[in-house]
Coordinates of C-alpha atoms and ligand atoms in Angstrom, one line a residue:
M217 CA 30.3 152.1 156.2
V218 CA 27.1 150.4 155.0
K219 CA 26.3 152.7 151.5
N220 CA 22.4 153.8 151.8
N221 CA 21.4 151.5 148.5
W222 CA 18.6 149.9 147.5
W223 CA 19.3 147.3 146.8
Q224 CA 20.7 146.2 149.9
K225 CA 16.8 146.4 151.5
A226 CA 15.7 144.5 149.0
V227 CA 15.2 140.3 148.9
V228 CA 15.5 139.3 145.6
Y229 CA 13.6 135.3 144.2
Q230 CA 15.2 133.3 142.3
I231 CA 12.6 131.5 139.5
Y232 CA 13.9 128.4 137.6
P233 CA 12.0 129.2 134.3
W234 CA 11.9 125.3 134.0
S235 CA 10.3 124.1 136.9
F236 CA 7.7 127.2 137.6
Q237 CA 4.5 127.8 135.9
D238 CA 4.2 125.8 132.7
S239 CA 1.0 128.4 130.8
N240 CA 0.3 126.2 127.5
G241 CA 0.7 122.4 128.3
D242 CA 3.8 121.4 126.3
G243 CA 5.4 120.4 130.2
V244 CA 7.8 123.4 130.4
G245 CA 7.4 126.2 132.7
D246 CA 6.8 129.9 130.2
I247 CA 7.3 133.8 130.1
H248 CA 3.1 133.9 130.0
G249 CA 3.5 131.0 133.2
I250 CA 5.7 133.4 135.3
V251 CA 3.3 137.0 135.0
Q252 CA 0.7 134.6 136.4
R253 CA 2.2 134.1 138.7
L254 CA 3.5 137.6 139.8
P255 CA 0.8 138.1 142.1
Y256 CA 2.5 135.1 143.9
L257 CA 5.8 136.6 144.7
K258 CA 3.9 140.5 145.4
E259 CA 2.4 138.9 148.6
L260 CA 4.9 137.4 149.7
G261 CA 6.6 140.3 149.9
V262 CA 10.2 140.5 148.0
Q263 CA 11.6 143.0 146.1
V264 CA 13.4 141.5 143.1
I265 CA 13.2 138.7 141.2
W266 CA 15.9 136.6 139.5
L267 CA 15.1 134.5 136.7
S268 CA 17.6 132.0 135.2
P269 CA 18.7 131.6 131.6
I270 CA 15.3 132.4 129.3
Y271 CA 17.7 133.0 126.1
Q272 CA 17.8 130.6 122.8
S273 CA 19.0 127.2 124.0
P274 CA 19.6 124.2 122.7
N275 CA 19.6 122.9 126.5
D276 CA 23.0 121.3 127.1
D277 CA 23.1 122.6 130.2
N278 CA 19.4 124.2 130.3
G279 CA 19.9 127.0 129.1
Y280 CA 23.2 128.2 130.3
D281 CA 24.4 126.9 127.8
I282 CA 23.2 130.1 125.1
S283 CA 23.1 129.8 120.7
D284 CA 22.0 134.1 121.0
Y285 CA 21.6 136.6 124.2
R286 CA 19.3 138.6 122.2
K287 CA 16.3 135.7 121.3
I288 CA 14.6 133.9 123.8
L289 CA 13.7 129.9 123.7
P290 CA 10.5 129.7 121.5
E291 CA 9.6 126.8 124.5
F292 CA 9.6 129.8 126.9
G293 CA 7.5 132.1 124.1
T294 CA 8.6 135.9 122.6
M295 CA 10.5 138.2 123.2
A296 CA 7.3 140.4 123.2
D297 CA 6.3 138.0 126.4
V298 CA 9.4 140.0 127.8
Q299 CA 8.2 142.4 127.8
E300 CA 4.5 142.5 129.1
M301 CA 6.6 140.1 131.6
I302 CA 8.7 143.5 132.9
S303 CA 5.7 145.4 132.2
V304 CA 3.8 143.4 135.2
A305 CA 6.6 143.3 137.6
H306 CA 7.0 147.3 137.4
Q307 CA 3.5 147.8 137.9
L308 CA 4.1 145.9 141.3
N309 CA 7.0 147.4 141.9
L310 CA 9.1 144.2 141.2
K311 CA 12.1 144.4 139.5
I312 CA 13.3 141.8 136.7
M313 CA 17.8 140.7 136.8
M314 CA 18.4 138.2 134.0
D315 CA 21.5 135.6 134.2
L316 CA 24.4 137.0 132.4
V317 CA 26.3 134.0 131.3
V318 CA 29.9 134.8 129.5
N319 CA 32.1 133.1 130.7
H320 CA 31.1 130.5 127.4
T321 CA 28.1 130.3 124.6
S322 CA 26.7 127.3 123.4
D323 CA 28.4 125.9 120.6
E324 CA 25.8 126.9 117.7
H325 CA 26.5 130.6 118.7
E326 CA 27.0 132.0 115.7
W327 CA 30.4 133.2 117.1
F328 CA 31.8 129.8 117.2
Q329 CA 29.8 128.9 114.7
Q330 CA 32.2 130.9 112.8
S331 CA 35.0 130.5 115.3
R332 CA 35.4 126.7 113.9
Q333 CA 35.2 127.4 111.0
S334 CA 39.1 127.9 110.0
R335 CA 42.1 129.8 112.3
D336 CA 41.7 132.8 110.1
N337 CA 38.4 133.4 110.7
P338 CA 37.3 136.9 112.3
Y339 CA 35.8 135.1 115.3
R340 CA 38.2 132.4 116.0
D341 CA 40.1 134.3 118.2
Y342 CA 36.8 135.0 120.3
Y343 CA 36.7 131.3 122.1
I344 CA 40.2 130.0 123.5
W345 CA 42.0 127.3 120.7
R346 CA 45.3 125.6 121.7
D347 CA 47.5 123.2 119.4
P348 CA 47.5 119.4 120.6
V349 CA 50.1 119.1 122.9
A350 CA 52.5 115.9 122.3
G351 CA 48.8 114.4 120.1
H352 CA 46.8 115.3 124.0
E353 CA 45.5 118.8 125.5
P354 CA 47.2 122.0 125.9
N355 CA 47.5 120.8 129.7
N356 CA 45.2 118.8 132.3
W357 CA 42.9 120.9 133.3
L358 CA 39.2 119.3 134.3
S359 CA 35.3 120.4 133.4
D360 CA 33.1 121.0 136.3
F361 CA 31.0 118.3 134.5
G362 CA 33.7 115.5 134.3
G363 CA 36.6 114.6 132.0
S364 CA 39.7 117.3 130.0
A365 CA 38.5 120.8 129.7
W366 CA 39.8 120.6 126.3
A367 CA 37.4 119.1 123.2
F368 CA 39.4 118.6 119.9
D369 CA 37.8 120.0 116.8
D370 CA 38.3 118.1 113.2
K371 CA 38.3 120.5 111.2
T372 CA 41.2 122.9 112.2
E373 CA 42.7 120.3 114.1
Q374 CA 43.4 122.2 117.5
Y375 CA 41.4 122.0 120.7
Y376 CA 38.9 124.4 122.4
L377 CA 39.0 125.1 125.5
H378 CA 35.5 124.6 127.9
L379 CA 35.0 125.0 131.5
F380 CA 31.7 123.0 131.4
S381 CA 30.5 120.9 128.6
K382 CA 31.2 120.3 125.2
K383 CA 28.8 122.2 124.3
Q384 CA 30.1 125.3 126.6
P385 CA 33.1 126.9 124.3
D386 CA 34.6 129.4 126.8
L387 CA 35.1 132.8 125.5
N388 CA 37.8 134.8 124.5
W389 CA 38.2 138.1 127.3
E390 CA 41.0 138.5 125.8
N391 CA 39.5 139.7 122.6
Q392 CA 38.3 143.3 123.3
M393 CA 35.7 143.2 120.1
L394 CA 35.1 140.1 122.6
R395 CA 34.4 142.3 125.7
Q396 CA 32.4 145.4 123.1
D397 CA 30.1 143.1 122.1
I398 CA 29.6 141.6 125.5
Y399 CA 29.1 145.4 127.1
D400 CA 26.9 145.6 124.0
T401 CA 24.6 143.5 124.6
M402 CA 24.5 144.1 128.1
S403 CA 23.5 148.1 127.2
W404 CA 20.6 146.1 124.9
W405 CA 19.0 144.2 127.7
L406 CA 19.4 146.8 130.2
E407 CA 17.2 149.4 127.3
Q408 CA 14.5 146.9 127.2
G409 CA 13.6 147.5 131.0
I410 CA 15.3 145.1 133.0
D411 CA 16.6 145.9 136.4
G412 CA 19.9 143.8 136.5
F413 CA 21.8 141.1 136.5
R414 CA 22.9 137.8 138.2
M415 CA 26.3 136.7 136.3
D416 CA 27.0 133.3 136.2
V417 CA 30.8 132.4 137.4
I418 CA 31.7 135.7 136.4
N419 CA 34.9 135.0 138.2
L420 CA 36.0 132.6 135.5
I421 CA 36.7 134.9 132.3
S422 CA 40.1 135.9 132.4
K423 CA 42.9 132.8 131.6
Q424 CA 46.6 132.6 132.5
K425 CA 47.9 133.6 129.4
S426 CA 50.3 130.4 129.2
L427 CA 47.8 127.7 130.7
P428 CA 49.6 126.3 133.4
N429 CA 48.7 122.7 134.5
D430 CA 46.6 122.4 137.5
P431 CA 48.2 121.9 140.7
N432 CA 45.1 120.4 142.2
V433 CA 44.4 117.3 139.4
N434 CA 45.5 113.8 139.6
A435 CA 44.8 111.0 138.7
D436 CA 41.3 110.3 141.0
S437 CA 40.4 113.1 140.1
H438 CA 36.6 114.3 139.1
G439 CA 35.5 117.4 139.3
S440 CA 36.7 120.7 138.3
S441 CA 39.7 123.2 137.1
M442 CA 37.4 126.0 138.2
T443 CA 38.4 126.8 141.4
F444 CA 42.5 126.4 139.7
V445 CA 41.3 128.9 136.9
A446 CA 38.8 131.3 139.3
N447 CA 39.9 135.0 139.8
G448 CA 42.7 135.4 137.0
P449 CA 45.1 137.9 136.1
K450 CA 42.4 140.6 134.1
V451 CA 39.7 139.5 135.9
H452 CA 39.1 142.6 137.6
Q453 CA 40.6 144.3 135.1
Y454 CA 37.3 143.9 133.4
L455 CA 35.1 143.8 135.1
Q456 CA 36.2 148.0 136.1
E457 CA 36.0 148.2 132.2
M458 CA 32.1 146.2 131.9
N459 CA 31.3 148.8 135.4
S460 CA 32.1 151.6 133.7
E461 CA 30.9 151.4 130.1
V462 CA 27.9 149.9 131.2
L463 CA 26.8 148.7 135.3
S464 CA 27.6 152.3 135.7
Q465 CA 25.5 154.3 134.0
H466 CA 22.5 152.7 135.9
D467 CA 20.7 152.0 139.3
I468 CA 20.5 148.0 138.8
I469 CA 21.3 145.6 141.0
T470 CA 24.1 142.9 140.0
V471 CA 25.7 140.0 142.0
G472 CA 28.7 137.7 140.4
E473 CA 28.7 134.2 140.9
T474 CA 32.5 133.5 141.4
P475 CA 33.9 129.9 143.0
G476 CA 37.4 129.8 144.5
V477 CA 36.7 133.1 146.8
T478 CA 38.4 134.2 149.9
T479 CA 36.8 136.8 152.3
T480 CA 39.5 139.4 150.2
D481 CA 38.3 138.4 146.9
A482 CA 34.8 139.2 148.3
I483 CA 36.6 143.0 149.2
Q484 CA 37.8 143.0 145.3
Y485 CA 34.4 142.3 143.4
A486 CA 32.1 143.9 145.7
G487 CA 33.6 146.7 147.6
F488 CA 32.0 149.4 148.4
D489 CA 34.3 151.1 146.3
A490 CA 35.5 148.2 143.8
R491 CA 33.9 149.6 141.7
E492 CA 32.7 146.1 139.5
L493 CA 29.8 144.6 141.2
Q494 CA 28.3 144.9 144.3
M495 CA 27.9 141.3 145.9
I496 CA 28.8 137.9 145.0
F497 CA 28.0 133.8 146.0
Q498 CA 30.9 132.5 147.8
F499 CA 30.7 128.7 147.3
E500 CA 31.8 127.6 151.1
H501 CA 29.1 126.9 153.4
T502 CA 27.6 125.1 150.0
E503 CA 30.6 122.8 150.1
I504 CA 30.5 122.3 153.1
D505 CA 29.9 118.4 153.7
N506 CA 32.0 118.1 150.4
S507 CA 33.7 114.5 149.5
Q508 CA 35.9 113.5 151.6
E509 CA 37.4 111.3 149.4
G510 CA 38.2 113.7 146.2
L511 CA 34.9 112.7 145.0
G512 CA 33.8 117.1 145.4
K513 CA 29.6 117.4 145.7
W514 CA 28.9 114.0 145.3
S515 CA 29.1 112.9 149.4
D516 CA 26.2 112.6 151.9
A517 CA 28.4 113.8 155.0
R518 CA 25.5 115.8 157.0
F519 CA 27.3 118.6 157.3
N520 CA 28.9 120.3 161.4
L521 CA 27.5 122.9 162.7
V522 CA 31.1 124.6 164.2
D523 CA 32.1 125.0 160.7
L524 CA 28.8 126.7 158.9
K525 CA 28.8 128.8 161.7
K526 CA 32.6 129.8 161.4
I527 CA 31.7 129.6 157.6
F528 CA 28.7 132.7 158.0
S529 CA 30.6 134.7 160.3
K530 CA 34.0 134.6 158.9
W531 CA 31.7 136.5 155.9
Q532 CA 29.7 138.3 157.9
N533 CA 32.7 140.1 160.2
D534 CA 35.4 140.2 157.1
L535 CA 32.8 142.2 154.5
A536 CA 31.6 144.0 157.7
G537 CA 31.9 147.9 156.4
K538 CA 33.5 147.0 152.9
A539 CA 31.5 145.2 150.9
W540 CA 27.9 143.3 150.3
N541 CA 27.0 139.7 151.9
S542 CA 24.6 138.1 149.2
L543 CA 22.7 135.7 152.0
Y544 CA 21.0 131.8 150.8
W545 CA 21.0 128.7 151.0
N546 CA 19.7 127.3 148.1
N547 CA 19.8 127.6 144.4
H548 CA 19.2 126.1 141.0
D549 CA 22.6 124.4 141.5
R550 CA 21.5 122.9 144.9
P551 CA 19.5 120.2 147.0
R552 CA 16.8 121.8 148.5
V553 CA 17.4 123.6 151.8
V554 CA 15.3 121.5 154.6
S555 CA 16.3 118.2 153.6
R556 CA 20.3 119.3 153.6
F557 CA 20.6 122.5 156.6
G558 CA 17.6 121.1 158.2
N559 CA 15.0 118.5 158.7
D560 CA 12.4 117.1 155.9
S561 CA 10.0 114.6 157.7
E562 CA 6.5 115.4 158.5
K563 CA 7.7 115.9 162.5
Y564 CA 9.9 118.8 161.6
R565 CA 10.1 119.9 157.5
A566 CA 7.7 122.7 158.7
L567 CA 9.9 123.7 161.6
S568 CA 13.0 123.6 160.4
A569 CA 12.5 125.3 157.5
K570 CA 11.6 128.4 159.3
M571 CA 14.8 127.9 161.7
L572 CA 17.3 128.5 158.8
A573 CA 14.8 131.1 157.5
T574 CA 15.6 132.7 160.3
T575 CA 19.0 131.4 160.8
L576 CA 19.8 133.5 157.5
H577 CA 17.5 136.4 157.2
F578 CA 18.6 137.7 159.9
M579 CA 22.0 138.4 159.1
Q580 CA 23.4 141.1 157.6
G581 CA 22.9 141.0 153.3
T582 CA 20.6 141.1 150.8
P583 CA 19.1 137.5 151.0
Y584 CA 18.2 135.4 147.9
I585 CA 14.8 132.9 148.4
Y586 CA 14.6 130.1 145.3
Q587 CA 11.4 129.2 144.3
G588 CA 9.4 127.0 146.5
E589 CA 12.1 127.3 149.4
E590 CA 9.2 129.7 150.6
I591 CA 6.8 126.3 151.1
G592 CA 9.2 123.8 152.2
M593 CA 9.7 121.8 149.3
T594 CA 12.3 118.7 149.4
N595 CA 14.6 116.9 147.7
V596 CA 13.4 113.9 146.1
N597 CA 15.1 110.5 146.0
W598 CA 14.4 108.9 142.8
S599 CA 15.3 105.2 142.5
S600 CA 16.7 105.2 138.9
I601 CA 19.4 107.2 137.7
T602 CA 17.0 107.2 134.1
Q603 CA 14.7 108.8 136.1
Y604 CA 17.3 112.2 136.2
Q605 CA 18.2 115.2 134.0
D606 CA 20.7 117.2 135.0
I607 CA 23.9 116.2 132.9
D608 CA 26.1 116.9 135.9
T609 CA 24.9 114.7 137.1
L610 CA 24.6 112.1 134.7
N611 CA 27.9 112.3 133.7
A612 CA 28.8 112.3 137.3
F613 CA 27.5 108.8 137.5
E614 CA 28.6 107.6 134.7
D615 CA 32.1 108.3 134.8
L616 CA 32.3 107.4 139.2
V617 CA 29.9 104.3 138.6
N618 CA 30.9 102.9 134.7
Q619 CA 34.3 104.3 134.1
Q620 CA 35.9 105.3 137.2
K621 CA 34.9 102.2 138.9
R622 CA 35.1 104.5 142.2
V623 CA 31.8 103.6 143.5
T624 CA 28.5 101.4 143.5
S625 CA 25.9 102.1 142.1
E626 CA 24.0 102.3 144.7
K627 CA 26.1 104.1 146.9
M628 CA 26.2 106.9 144.2
M629 CA 22.2 106.7 144.2
T630 CA 22.7 108.5 147.7
Y631 CA 25.0 111.0 146.9
V632 CA 22.0 111.6 143.8
H633 CA 19.4 112.4 146.3
H634 CA 22.0 114.7 148.4
S635 CA 22.8 116.6 145.6
S636 CA 22.7 116.7 142.6
R637 CA 21.0 119.7 141.1
D638 CA 17.5 118.2 140.5
N639 CA 16.6 118.3 143.5
A640 CA 16.1 121.4 143.5
R641 CA 14.7 121.4 139.7
T642 CA 11.1 120.2 140.2
P643 CA 8.6 121.9 139.2
M644 CA 7.1 124.1 142.3
Q645 CA 4.0 123.4 143.7
W646 CA 1.5 125.3 143.5
D647 CA -1.7 122.9 144.4
S648 CA -2.9 118.9 144.5
S649 CA -3.8 118.7 140.9
E650 CA -1.8 116.3 139.3
N651 CA 1.1 117.7 138.6
A652 CA 1.1 119.9 141.3
G653 CA -1.0 122.0 138.8
F654 CA 2.7 123.6 137.5
T655 CA 1.0 121.9 133.8
K656 CA -1.2 120.3 131.8
G657 CA 1.2 118.5 130.2
K658 CA 4.0 116.1 131.2
P659 CA 6.4 117.7 133.1
W660 CA 10.1 118.0 131.6
L661 CA 10.9 116.4 135.3
S662 CA 8.9 114.6 137.0
V663 CA 7.4 116.3 139.9
N664 CA 7.4 115.0 143.5
D665 CA 5.4 112.8 144.9
N666 CA 4.8 114.7 148.6
Y667 CA 3.0 117.5 146.1
S668 CA -0.5 116.8 147.4
T669 CA 0.5 117.7 151.6
I670 CA 3.5 119.8 150.1
N671 CA 2.1 122.9 147.9
V672 CA 1.7 126.6 147.3
A673 CA -2.2 126.1 147.9
Q674 CA -2.2 124.3 151.4
S675 CA 0.7 127.3 152.3
L676 CA -1.7 130.3 151.7
A677 CA -5.0 128.3 153.4
D678 CA -2.7 128.0 156.6
Q679 CA -1.4 131.4 158.8
Q680 CA 0.9 129.0 160.2
S681 CA 2.0 128.3 157.1
I682 CA 6.4 129.0 156.4
F683 CA 5.4 130.5 153.3
Y684 CA 3.8 132.9 156.0
F685 CA 6.9 133.5 157.7
Y686 CA 8.7 134.1 155.5
K687 CA 7.0 137.2 154.5
K688 CA 7.2 138.6 157.8
L689 CA 11.0 138.1 157.8
I690 CA 10.6 139.8 154.6
T691 CA 8.3 142.2 155.9
L692 CA 10.4 142.8 158.9
R693 CA 13.9 143.5 156.5
Q694 CA 11.2 146.3 155.4
Q695 CA 11.1 147.7 158.4
M696 CA 13.5 147.4 161.1
P697 CA 17.2 149.2 159.7
I698 CA 19.0 146.9 162.3
I699 CA 18.8 144.2 159.9
T700 CA 19.9 145.7 157.5
N701 CA 22.5 147.9 159.7
G702 CA 23.5 145.9 162.6
H703 CA 27.0 144.7 163.7
Y704 CA 27.3 140.7 163.8
Q705 CA 28.2 139.0 167.0
V706 CA 28.2 135.7 167.0
L707 CA 27.7 134.2 170.8
D708 CA 29.7 130.6 171.7
M709 CA 31.1 129.9 168.0
D710 CA 31.6 125.8 169.2
D711 CA 27.8 124.9 170.2
E712 CA 27.3 122.2 168.6
S713 CA 23.7 122.5 168.9
V714 CA 22.7 125.5 168.8
Y715 CA 23.2 129.3 166.4
A716 CA 23.0 131.9 168.4
Y717 CA 24.3 135.7 167.3
N718 CA 23.4 139.8 167.7
R719 CA 22.8 142.2 165.5
I720 CA 23.8 145.7 167.8
D721 CA 23.0 149.4 166.2
Q722 CA 23.9 152.1 167.9
D723 CA 20.3 152.1 169.9
S724 CA 19.0 148.3 169.6
E725 CA 20.3 144.4 169.6
L726 CA 18.8 141.7 169.2
L727 CA 19.2 138.3 169.6
I728 CA 18.7 135.3 167.0
I729 CA 19.1 131.8 169.0
S730 CA 18.4 128.7 166.3
N731 CA 18.0 125.2 167.4
F732 CA 19.3 123.1 164.6
T733 CA 18.4 119.6 166.2
D734 CA 15.6 117.6 167.0
Q735 CA 16.2 117.8 170.9
I736 CA 15.8 120.0 173.6
Q737 CA 18.3 122.0 174.7
T738 CA 19.0 124.0 177.6
R739 CA 20.5 127.1 176.7
H740 CA 21.1 130.6 178.9
Y741 CA 21.7 133.9 176.9
S742 CA 21.9 137.6 178.6
L743 CA 18.3 139.8 178.3
K744 CA 17.5 142.9 178.7
D745 CA 14.6 143.0 181.0
S746 CA 12.9 145.3 178.5
A747 CA 13.4 142.8 175.6
N748 CA 10.6 141.5 173.3
L749 CA 9.7 138.3 171.5
L750 CA 10.3 139.8 167.9
I751 CA 9.3 135.9 166.1
S752 CA 9.2 132.8 166.7
N753 CA 8.5 128.8 165.0
Y754 CA 6.7 128.3 168.1
E755 CA 3.6 129.7 169.8
D756 CA 5.3 130.7 173.2
D757 CA 8.2 130.8 174.6
Q758 CA 9.9 128.5 177.6
G759 CA 12.9 131.0 177.7
D760 CA 16.5 128.6 178.1
R761 CA 14.3 125.5 176.9
L762 CA 14.6 124.9 173.2
R763 CA 11.9 122.1 171.7
P764 CA 13.5 120.7 168.7
Y765 CA 14.3 123.0 165.3
E766 CA 13.4 125.9 167.6
S767 CA 14.1 129.8 166.7
K768 CA 13.6 132.7 167.9
V769 CA 14.1 136.4 167.7
Y770 CA 14.7 138.9 170.7
F771 CA 14.7 142.3 170.4
E772 CA 15.6 145.1 171.9
G773 CA 15.6 149.1 172.0
T774 CA 14.1 151.7 170.1
Ligands
LIG190 C1 26.7 127.7 137.3 C2 25.4 128.0 136.8 O1 24.8 128.3 138.2 C3 25.6 126.0 136.3 O2 23.1 125.7 137.0 C4 26.1 126.5 134.7 O3 25.5 124.5 134.7 C5 27.3 126.6 135.4 N1 27.4 128.0 135.9 C6 27.7 126.8 133.3 O4 27.1 127.7 133.2

């Protein structure tokens, strides 16, 4: 049964505040900049904005290392600015979803500062401390950013766990006072008027007490024990507690970031009756082109369409009537969709961006658009690793090229071009003025060179742009219940070039056809005479003849 909740009809837009709009010339995006651009998002037609973290942070991981949950990063502005942003957004009928990062804090958070003071400090148990085992780390877990997940602290001669950087110690959710502090912080933010939470790696919060070794780790491993640690013994207990203490008291949107989940896990986290979260972000399609040589995402492989269809179809079918899907192609951690799944050449960029949008936006779930996706922003191809800023990219380069010598620097740069998080983090391209209209100062991360042709001003001036195509997709979702409710059915799963599927409701049907190649494909799908073409990325319809990256949707019914 599909429930009738507002967030099931909504489209979410993700803002990465560092790179969205700078208003004071310091080269870093800020809250005022976001406020200035809210009318733009209103024009696009989205209902919800998800803000990546804006809290006080030393920025070892661009704000995913929080040192005070109730303060705003000074470069971004003040709490008063945030209140203004919430109020202007609400006047425009836009909701604000905050990022909640509570698997870990910054090591500069007061709790950790206290915790590391002594073994009997009242905050000691807010984090996960262990004695060395035979002079070494307590177990073999690896950090997601490379190296061991344990750091030794001289002062008290114990190790603390950090599944991400050393400056991101993991919180100990076994501690009831810690949990209460987090729930209080969440309630405090809801009192400020926010409308929901995106919860960072929320399925990592419960660790097995015995901290067993990760059997997947071997001498050659690069990467992460994240999947091994995920879905720990008490995670559902904690989320149900959070739900009853905080979430259920409000009509809000919640989505948990959950690496390493199956669809069965997803139903436990986000089932309609689960009393935990409303949606989760699963990672399967974003890991589709991972390395075959054990290098995780560091690869330059091209995905296979049949694999992609299998993944999406599994999620569509397994969650149907039981839980709600999130739909996304990219975010601040993933390369740009048009470069990765489409074709970012001048000839095919717009066509393939629209094709990918159509393919995703007609599925069941809540779509998430990452800033710049709606104008077809692309990956960057910087020649030197020194141009990159992302801790994950820099650590991987150091580890794989300089330390382990497993990859040549040339090869690694091709992986970086394909997979680095900085692909998504370059400043938003607003217009063709200097620095793409993002800042009057020096941008914290270089602007993509293609900003003079790919930018918002150009998109708004062209009725055929990717922007207006997204706008139409969003409008259709608001108008047509079948997009929210219809039953999904894939056609010709083994077709390696075309992705076609139906959405079927009681009295109507949609047929979605997407050619994922730069070649003409001829396919025949049966259509009732009364079917109408609803949307297409070409000006005319040539029936069975599908042109490069052609995507079209037929509607039949009432
Ligand atoms: C997932 C976030 O999306 C990513 O940006 C961050 O580095 C890690 N979690 C750690 O917080």
